[in-house]
Coordinates of C-alpha atoms in Angstrom, one line a residue:
X2 CA 90.9 84.8 1.1
X3 CA 87.8 87.4 0.9
X4 CA 87.8 88.8 4.2
X5 CA 83.9 89.7 3.4
X6 CA 82.6 86.6 2.9
X7 CA 85.1 84.2 5.3
X8 CA 83.8 82.8 8.6
X9 CA 85.7 79.8 10.5
X10 CA 83.8 76.7 10.7
X11 CA 85.1 73.8 12.5
X12 CA 83.8 70.6 11.4
X13 CA 84.8 67.4 12.6
X14 CA 86.2 68.8 15.7
X15 CA 84.9 66.9 19.5
X16 CA 84.8 70.3 21.1
X17 CA 83.0 72.1 18.3
X18 CA 80.4 69.8 17.8
X19 CA 79.7 69.2 21.7
X20 CA 79.4 73.2 21.7
X21 CA 76.5 72.9 19.1
X22 CA 74.7 69.9 20.2
X23 CA 74.8 72.3 23.9
X24 CA 73.0 75.0 22.0
X25 CA 70.6 73.0 20.4
X26 CA 69.5 71.1 23.4
X27 CA 69.2 74.8 25.3
X28 CA 67.3 76.4 22.4
X29 CA 64.7 72.8 22.5
X30 CA 64.3 74.0 26.6
X31 CA 63.4 77.6 26.0
X32 CA 60.7 76.6 23.4
X33 CA 57.7 79.0 24.4
X34 CA 54.6 77.4 25.4
X35 CA 52.6 78.2 22.0
X36 CA 55.5 76.3 20.2
X37 CA 57.5 79.2 19.3
X38 CA 61.4 79.4 19.2
X39 CA 63.2 82.2 20.7
X40 CA 65.7 84.4 18.9
X41 CA 69.4 82.9 18.7
X42 CA 71.3 84.7 21.9
X43 CA 72.8 87.0 19.5
X44 CA 69.7 88.3 17.9
X45 CA 68.1 89.1 21.6
X46 CA 67.5 92.6 22.1
X47 CA 69.8 94.2 24.9
X48 CA 68.1 96.8 27.3
X49 CA 68.5 99.6 25.0
X50 CA 66.8 97.8 22.1
X51 CA 70.4 97.7 20.0
X52 CA 70.5 94.5 18.1
X53 CA 73.9 92.4 18.4
X54 CA 74.5 90.6 15.2
X55 CA 75.7 87.1 16.0
X56 CA 79.4 86.0 15.4
X57 CA 78.6 84.3 11.9
X58 CA 77.6 87.8 10.4
X59 CA 81.2 89.1 11.6
X60 CA 83.4 89.0 8.7
X61 CA 87.6 88.2 9.4
X62 CA 88.1 91.9 8.7
X63 CA 86.0 92.7 11.6
X64 CA 87.0 90.1 13.7
X65 CA 90.7 90.9 12.9
X66 CA 90.5 94.5 13.0
X67 CA 89.8 94.5 17.1
X68 CA 91.8 91.6 18.6
X69 CA 94.6 92.5 20.5
X70 CA 97.9 90.3 18.8
X71 CA 99.3 91.6 15.7
X72 CA 98.0 89.9 12.2
X73 CA 99.3 90.4 8.7
X74 CA 98.9 88.0 5.6
X75 CA 100.7 87.9 2.8
X76 CA 101.1 86.4 -0.3
X77 CA 102.9 84.8 -3.1
X78 CA 106.6 84.2 -3.2
X79 CA 108.0 87.4 -2.3
X80 CA 105.6 88.0 0.4
X81 CA 103.6 90.6 -0.8
X82 CA 101.2 92.4 2.0
X83 CA 97.1 91.7 1.5
X84 CA 96.4 92.9 5.0
X85 CA 97.8 94.1 8.5
X86 CA 95.1 95.0 11.3
X87 CA 94.9 97.8 13.5
X88 CA 97.2 96.3 16.2
X89 CA 100.2 95.3 13.4
X90 CA 99.7 99.5 12.6
X91 CA 99.6 100.3 16.1
X92 CA 103.1 99.1 16.6
X93 CA 104.6 99.4 13.3
X94 CA 103.0 101.8 11.5
X95 CA 101.0 102.1 8.3
X96 CA 102.0 98.9 5.8
X97 CA 101.5 99.6 1.9
X98 CA 99.2 96.9 0.3
X99 CA 100.8 94.8 -2.2
X100 CA 104.3 95.6 -1.5
X101 CA 106.9 92.5 -1.2
X102 CA 107.5 92.1 2.6
X103 CA 111.3 92.8 2.1
X104 CA 110.5 96.6 1.6
X105 CA 107.5 97.4 3.4
X106 CA 108.1 95.3 6.0
X107 CA 111.3 96.3 7.7
X108 CA 110.6 94.5 11.3
X109 CA 109.8 91.2 9.6
X110 CA 113.7 91.3 7.9
X111 CA 115.3 92.7 11.1
X112 CA 113.5 89.7 13.4
X113 CA 114.6 87.1 10.8
X114 CA 111.0 86.3 10.1
X115 CA 111.2 86.0 6.1
X116 CA 113.3 82.6 5.9
X117 CA 110.6 81.6 8.2
X118 CA 107.8 82.9 6.1
X119 CA 109.2 80.6 2.9
X120 CA 110.1 77.5 5.2
X121 CA 106.2 77.6 5.9
X122 CA 105.4 78.2 1.8
X123 CA 107.7 75.5 1.0
X124 CA 106.4 72.7 3.7
X125 CA 102.9 73.9 4.0
X126 CA 103.2 73.8 7.7
X127 CA 103.4 76.5 10.5
X128 CA 106.3 77.4 12.5
X129 CA 106.5 79.7 15.8
X130 CA 109.5 82.2 16.4
X131 CA 109.3 82.9 20.7
X132 CA 110.0 85.3 22.2
X133 CA 112.0 88.2 19.9
X134 CA 112.6 91.6 20.6
X135 CA 111.0 93.8 17.9
X136 CA 112.3 97.3 17.1
X137 CA 109.5 99.2 18.8
X138 CA 111.3 97.7 21.9
X139 CA 108.3 95.1 22.6
X140 CA 108.7 91.1 22.4
X141 CA 106.8 89.2 20.4
X142 CA 105.9 85.2 19.7
X143 CA 105.2 85.1 16.2
X144 CA 103.1 81.9 14.6
X145 CA 103.0 82.0 10.6
X146 CA 100.1 79.3 9.5
X147 CA 100.2 79.1 5.8
X148 CA 96.4 79.8 3.7
X149 CA 95.8 78.1 0.4
X150 CA 94.6 81.3 -1.1
X151 CA 95.2 85.0 -0.4
X152 CA 93.4 87.4 -2.6
X153 CA 94.0 91.5 -1.1
X154 CA 93.4 94.4 -2.8
X155 CA 96.1 94.2 -5.4
X156 CA 94.1 91.4 -7.2
X157 CA 96.5 89.6 -6.6
X158 CA 96.5 85.1 -5.9
X159 CA 98.3 82.5 -4.5
X160 CA 99.2 80.3 -1.5
X161 CA 100.0 82.8 1.4
X162 CA 100.7 83.1 5.0
X163 CA 99.3 84.7 8.5
X164 CA 101.3 86.1 10.5
X165 CA 100.1 86.0 13.8
X166 CA 102.0 87.8 16.7
X167 CA 101.6 87.4 20.4
X168 CA 102.7 90.6 22.8
X169 CA 105.1 88.7 25.4
X170 CA 107.1 91.4 26.4
X171 CA 105.9 91.2 30.2
X172 CA 106.8 87.3 30.0
X173 CA 109.9 88.2 28.2
X174 CA 111.0 90.9 31.2
X175 CA 110.2 88.5 33.9
X176 CA 112.3 85.4 32.4
X177 CA 115.2 88.0 32.0
X178 CA 114.9 89.0 35.7
X179 CA 115.3 85.0 36.6
X180 CA 118.3 84.6 34.4
X181 CA 119.8 87.6 36.1
X182 CA 119.2 86.5 39.4
X183 CA 120.9 82.8 38.7
X184 CA 123.5 84.2 36.8
X185 CA 124.1 86.7 40.4
X186 CA 123.5 83.8 42.4
X187 CA 126.4 81.6 40.2
X188 CA 129.0 84.2 40.1
X189 CA 128.0 84.3 44.1
X190 CA 128.6 80.8 44.1
X191 CA 131.8 80.7 41.9
X192 CA 133.2 83.1 44.4
X193 CA 132.6 81.3 47.5
X194 CA 133.5 78.0 46.2
X195 CA 137.3 79.7 44.5
X196 CA 137.9 80.9 47.8
X197 CA 137.2 78.1 49.7
X198 CA 139.5 76.1 47.7
X199 CA 143.2 76.4 48.3
X200 CA 144.6 79.3 47.2
X201 CA 148.4 77.7 47.0
X202 CA 148.8 74.2 47.4
X203 CA 151.4 72.6 49.9
X204 CA 154.2 71.0 48.0
X205 CA 156.3 68.5 50.2
X206 CA 159.8 67.7 49.5
X207 CA 159.1 64.3 48.0
X208 CA 155.8 65.0 45.9
X209 CA 154.9 67.5 42.9
X210 CA 151.3 68.1 43.1
X211 CA 149.0 70.2 41.1
X212 CA 145.4 70.7 41.2
X213 CA 142.7 72.3 38.8
X214 CA 139.0 73.3 39.6
X215 CA 136.4 74.6 36.6
X216 CA 132.9 75.5 37.4
X217 CA 130.3 74.7 35.1
X218 CA 129.2 76.4 32.1
X219 CA 125.5 76.3 32.9
X220 CA 123.4 78.4 35.2
X221 CA 123.2 76.2 37.9
X222 CA 125.8 73.9 37.6
X223 CA 128.3 75.2 39.9
X224 CA 128.6 72.6 43.0
X225 CA 130.9 71.6 45.7
X226 CA 133.9 70.0 44.2
X227 CA 136.7 70.3 45.9
X228 CA 140.4 69.4 46.9
X229 CA 143.3 70.0 49.4
X230 CA 147.2 69.2 50.4
X231 CA 148.0 69.0 54.0
X232 CA 151.2 68.1 55.1
X233 CA 151.6 65.7 57.9
X234 CA 154.4 64.8 60.6
X235 CA 157.4 62.2 59.4
X236 CA 157.2 63.5 55.5
X237 CA 153.7 62.3 55.1
X238 CA 151.7 64.1 53.2
X239 CA 147.4 63.9 53.1
X240 CA 145.5 64.2 50.0
X241 CA 142.0 64.9 49.9
X242 CA 139.1 65.6 46.9
X243 CA 134.7 65.5 47.5
X244 CA 132.0 66.5 45.8
X245 CA 129.1 67.5 48.0
X246 CA 125.9 66.6 46.0
X247 CA 124.1 70.1 45.4
X248 CA 124.4 73.5 43.6
X249 CA 124.6 76.7 44.3
X250 CA 125.6 78.7 47.3
X251 CA 125.0 76.2 50.0
X252 CA 126.7 73.6 48.2
X253 CA 130.0 75.4 48.3
X254 CA 129.1 76.3 52.1
X255 CA 128.8 72.7 53.0
X256 CA 132.0 72.3 51.1
X257 CA 134.0 74.9 52.8
X258 CA 133.0 73.2 56.1
X259 CA 133.8 70.1 55.2
X260 CA 137.1 71.2 54.0
X261 CA 138.1 72.7 57.5
X262 CA 137.2 69.9 59.1
X263 CA 139.3 67.3 57.0
X264 CA 142.5 70.0 58.1
X265 CA 141.7 69.6 61.6
X266 CA 140.9 65.8 61.6
X267 CA 144.2 65.5 59.2
X268 CA 146.4 67.1 62.0
X269 CA 145.2 64.2 64.9
X270 CA 147.1 62.2 62.6
X271 CA 144.1 59.5 62.3
X272 CA 144.3 56.4 59.5
X273 CA 142.0 57.6 56.2
X274 CA 139.0 55.4 57.2
X275 CA 138.4 57.1 60.8
X276 CA 138.9 60.9 59.4
X277 CA 135.5 59.4 57.2
X278 CA 134.0 58.4 60.3
X279 CA 134.7 61.9 61.7
X280 CA 133.4 63.3 58.6
X281 CA 130.4 61.3 58.2
X282 CA 129.2 62.4 61.6
X283 CA 129.7 66.2 60.7
X284 CA 127.8 65.8 57.3
X285 CA 125.0 64.7 59.4
X286 CA 125.0 67.4 61.4
X287 CA 125.6 70.0 59.3
X288 CA 122.8 68.9 57.0
X289 CA 120.7 66.1 57.0
X290 CA 119.5 66.4 53.2
X291 CA 123.7 67.2 51.7
X292 CA 125.3 64.3 51.2
X293 CA 129.2 64.5 50.0
X294 CA 131.5 61.8 48.1
X295 CA 135.1 62.0 49.2
X296 CA 138.4 60.5 49.2
X297 CA 141.3 61.2 51.6
X298 CA 144.4 59.5 51.2
X299 CA 147.9 59.8 53.2
X300 CA 151.4 59.2 51.1
X301 CA 153.9 57.8 53.3
X302 CA 157.3 58.0 51.2
X303 CA 159.4 55.2 53.2
X304 CA 156.5 52.8 52.5
X305 CA 156.5 54.0 49.0
X306 CA 152.5 53.2 48.9
X307 CA 149.2 55.4 49.2
X308 CA 146.9 54.9 52.0
X309 CA 143.5 55.6 51.1
X310 CA 139.6 55.6 52.6
X311 CA 136.5 56.6 50.0
X312 CA 133.2 57.5 50.8
X313 CA 130.9 56.9 47.4
X314 CA 133.8 58.8 45.5
X315 CA 135.4 57.6 42.2
X316 CA 138.1 55.4 42.2
X317 CA 142.1 56.8 42.4
X318 CA 144.1 55.9 39.5
X319 CA 147.6 55.2 39.7
X320 CA 150.5 55.0 36.6
X321 CA 153.4 53.4 37.7
X322 CA 156.7 53.8 36.2
X323 CA 156.7 51.2 33.1
X324 CA 153.1 53.7 32.0
X325 CA 150.7 50.9 33.3
X326 CA 148.1 52.4 35.0
X327 CA 146.2 50.8 38.1
X328 CA 142.3 51.6 39.6
X329 CA 142.0 51.2 43.3
X330 CA 138.7 50.1 43.9
X331 CA 138.2 48.4 47.1
X332 CA 137.4 49.8 49.7
X333 CA 134.4 52.2 48.9
X334 CA 131.6 52.8 51.3
X335 CA 128.5 55.0 51.6
X336 CA 128.7 59.0 51.0
X337 CA 129.5 60.9 53.9
X338 CA 125.6 62.1 55.7
X339 CA 124.7 58.9 55.2
X340 CA 125.7 57.3 58.5
X341 CA 125.8 54.0 60.0
X342 CA 128.7 52.7 57.9
X343 CA 131.9 51.5 59.2
X344 CA 134.4 53.1 56.4
X345 CA 137.7 50.6 56.0
X346 CA 141.4 51.8 54.1
X347 CA 142.9 50.2 51.7
X348 CA 146.4 51.1 50.1
X349 CA 148.0 51.2 46.2
X350 CA 151.3 50.9 45.4
X351 CA 152.9 54.7 44.5
X352 CA 157.1 55.0 44.5
X353 CA 159.2 57.1 42.8
X354 CA 157.9 57.6 38.9
X355 CA 154.2 56.9 40.1
X356 CA 151.5 59.5 38.9
X357 CA 148.0 59.2 41.1
X358 CA 144.9 61.3 40.0
X359 CA 141.9 62.3 42.2
X360 CA 139.0 63.6 40.7
X361 CA 135.7 64.5 40.4
X362 CA 132.5 63.1 38.6
X363 CA 132.3 66.0 36.3
X364 CA 135.8 64.9 34.5
X365 CA 133.8 61.3 33.6
X366 CA 130.3 61.4 33.8
X367 CA 128.3 62.0 30.4
X368 CA 124.6 61.1 29.9
X369 CA 125.2 58.8 26.8
X370 CA 127.4 57.2 28.4
X371 CA 128.2 54.6 30.8
X372 CA 130.0 56.1 34.1
X373 CA 132.7 53.1 34.0
X374 CA 133.3 53.8 30.2
X375 CA 134.2 57.6 31.4
X376 CA 136.7 56.0 33.7
X377 CA 138.2 53.8 31.4
X378 CA 138.5 56.6 29.1
X379 CA 140.5 58.5 31.9
X380 CA 142.5 55.8 32.3
X381 CA 143.8 55.8 28.6
X382 CA 144.6 59.6 28.8
X383 CA 146.5 59.1 31.7
X384 CA 148.7 56.5 30.2
X385 CA 149.7 58.4 27.4
X386 CA 149.8 61.8 29.7
X387 CA 153.5 62.6 30.7
X388 CA 155.3 65.7 31.9
X389 CA 154.7 67.7 34.7
X390 CA 151.4 67.3 37.2
X391 CA 150.1 70.5 35.8
X392 CA 150.7 69.5 32.1
X393 CA 148.8 66.3 33.0
X394 CA 145.7 67.8 34.6
X395 CA 145.6 69.9 31.9
X396 CA 145.3 67.3 29.4
X397 CA 143.4 65.2 31.5
X398 CA 140.7 67.8 31.3
X399 CA 141.5 68.3 27.1
X400 CA 140.5 64.8 26.3
X401 CA 137.6 64.4 28.3
X402 CA 135.8 67.2 26.3
X403 CA 135.6 69.6 29.5
X404 CA 134.6 73.2 28.2
X405 CA 134.2 76.7 28.9
X406 CA 129.8 75.6 28.8
X407 CA 130.4 72.1 30.8
X408 CA 127.5 71.0 32.4
X409 CA 129.4 70.0 36.0
X410 CA 131.8 71.6 37.6
X411 CA 135.3 69.7 37.7
X412 CA 138.0 69.2 39.9
X413 CA 141.0 67.2 39.5
X414 CA 144.5 66.2 41.8
X415 CA 147.5 65.2 40.4
X416 CA 150.3 63.8 42.9
X417 CA 153.8 62.5 41.8
X418 CA 156.4 60.8 43.3
X419 CA 159.6 61.6 41.0
X420 CA 162.1 58.8 40.4
X421 CA 165.1 61.0 41.7
X422 CA 168.7 60.0 40.5
X423 CA 172.4 60.7 41.5
X424 CA 172.8 63.8 44.0
X425 CA 169.4 64.1 44.4
X426 CA 168.6 60.7 45.2
X427 CA 170.6 60.8 48.8
X428 CA 168.8 63.8 49.5
X429 CA 165.5 62.1 49.9
X430 CA 167.0 58.7 51.3
X431 CA 164.5 57.7 54.6
X432 CA 165.8 55.7 57.8
X433 CA 164.2 54.3 60.1
X434 CA 164.8 52.2 63.4
X435 CA 162.5 50.1 65.8
X436 CA 162.9 51.4 69.6
X437 CA 162.0 49.0 72.0
X438 CA 162.3 49.1 75.9
X439 CA 161.8 52.5 77.9
X440 CA 164.0 54.7 78.8
X441 CA 167.3 53.2 77.9
X442 CA 166.2 53.6 74.2
X443 CA 167.5 57.2 74.2
X444 CA 170.8 56.7 74.1
X445 CA 170.0 54.4 71.0
X446 CA 167.9 56.7 69.2
X447 CA 170.2 59.7 69.7
X448 CA 173.2 57.6 68.5
X449 CA 171.0 56.2 65.2
X450 CA 170.1 60.3 64.7
X451 CA 173.5 61.1 64.5
X452 CA 174.8 58.6 62.2
X453 CA 171.9 59.2 59.5
X454 CA 172.8 63.0 59.8

């Protein structure tokens, strides 16, 4: 490239053609009365009668020397320096012409730009390296464009690469401030989320329970996943898991309100579907735009069943003592906060030796996979998972491929109804008596209780 004779010409580009046509029309309209044509705009005299050169009269070197962007031209397989402009020299210092970039351009080596120059030469296509921090402390976006010929003062010719660097320090600093703010918000949401979850799970005598929660790894992936275990009267246990649709501190705050309300409603000894009815109304009052999914279940050891109600949540999975996994699909109502729906309860067997799993969508939902396929994969993992509830939790999370950089938060609640034998089986034997009548039933109740004890 000869900088003393080079000028930019872009034939065949519609925008250039339109501008050329406009200049022609303007020149025609400005013809003087005597038929003469006025001087071109670049050649007209200013107030101080100093002639201004036309753009076509400027050499490429004169233009590039004064642009604020950093410009360098290298040529050959070892990228020998053919030219650097004033802005490049001001940023990184003077560079000797004719020297290989590996030795004379340490900043390009430190930025990892030399392999990019090789790629440009091989492919003949431009490449861009976005927002890299240079040794001078500034951030630049580098664009490397191939040129067919490069002639420098070293009298060496060959294919070359034009390096064009734009200072994006302000944008990079603004982006970093935004990322820092998002990280702090995520840390706040995670802290709030963990503080609102039960620190220690209640452990009823007839069940073994474990749970795990893992926040998402992306900047804004912390949502409102939650779980809880509530011991009720008569040896029964309430289990709940839910997912507030949303992200950040707001979702965690709504989750905390719903969890508190569930514990209050559970003490009223209501069936699962009535608890969800109350939660539905509360969710609409908290935030009409915030909805949540939830499963509320009650285990009664006397009946050996898990009675549950679902508000748009994923189905409960139960593995019996033989290893067969049952998916409790029905009944399922709409999510909490939608209103106008009467929820109903269903039940699934949960006898001695059985294991049940409640979970949120982060465990089974993938962008490239159907949700039902994810649940099926979880069923297969549960069928082969044995051990304590905590071991099963960990195995299910690993089998789903959940890692630290997972794109959604995950909550899993596992409960086992252990099959007890020997002396332990006598400790958990239940007895019941139906009492009819009025005060005359009291002696029968006392006699029955004394006999059982």
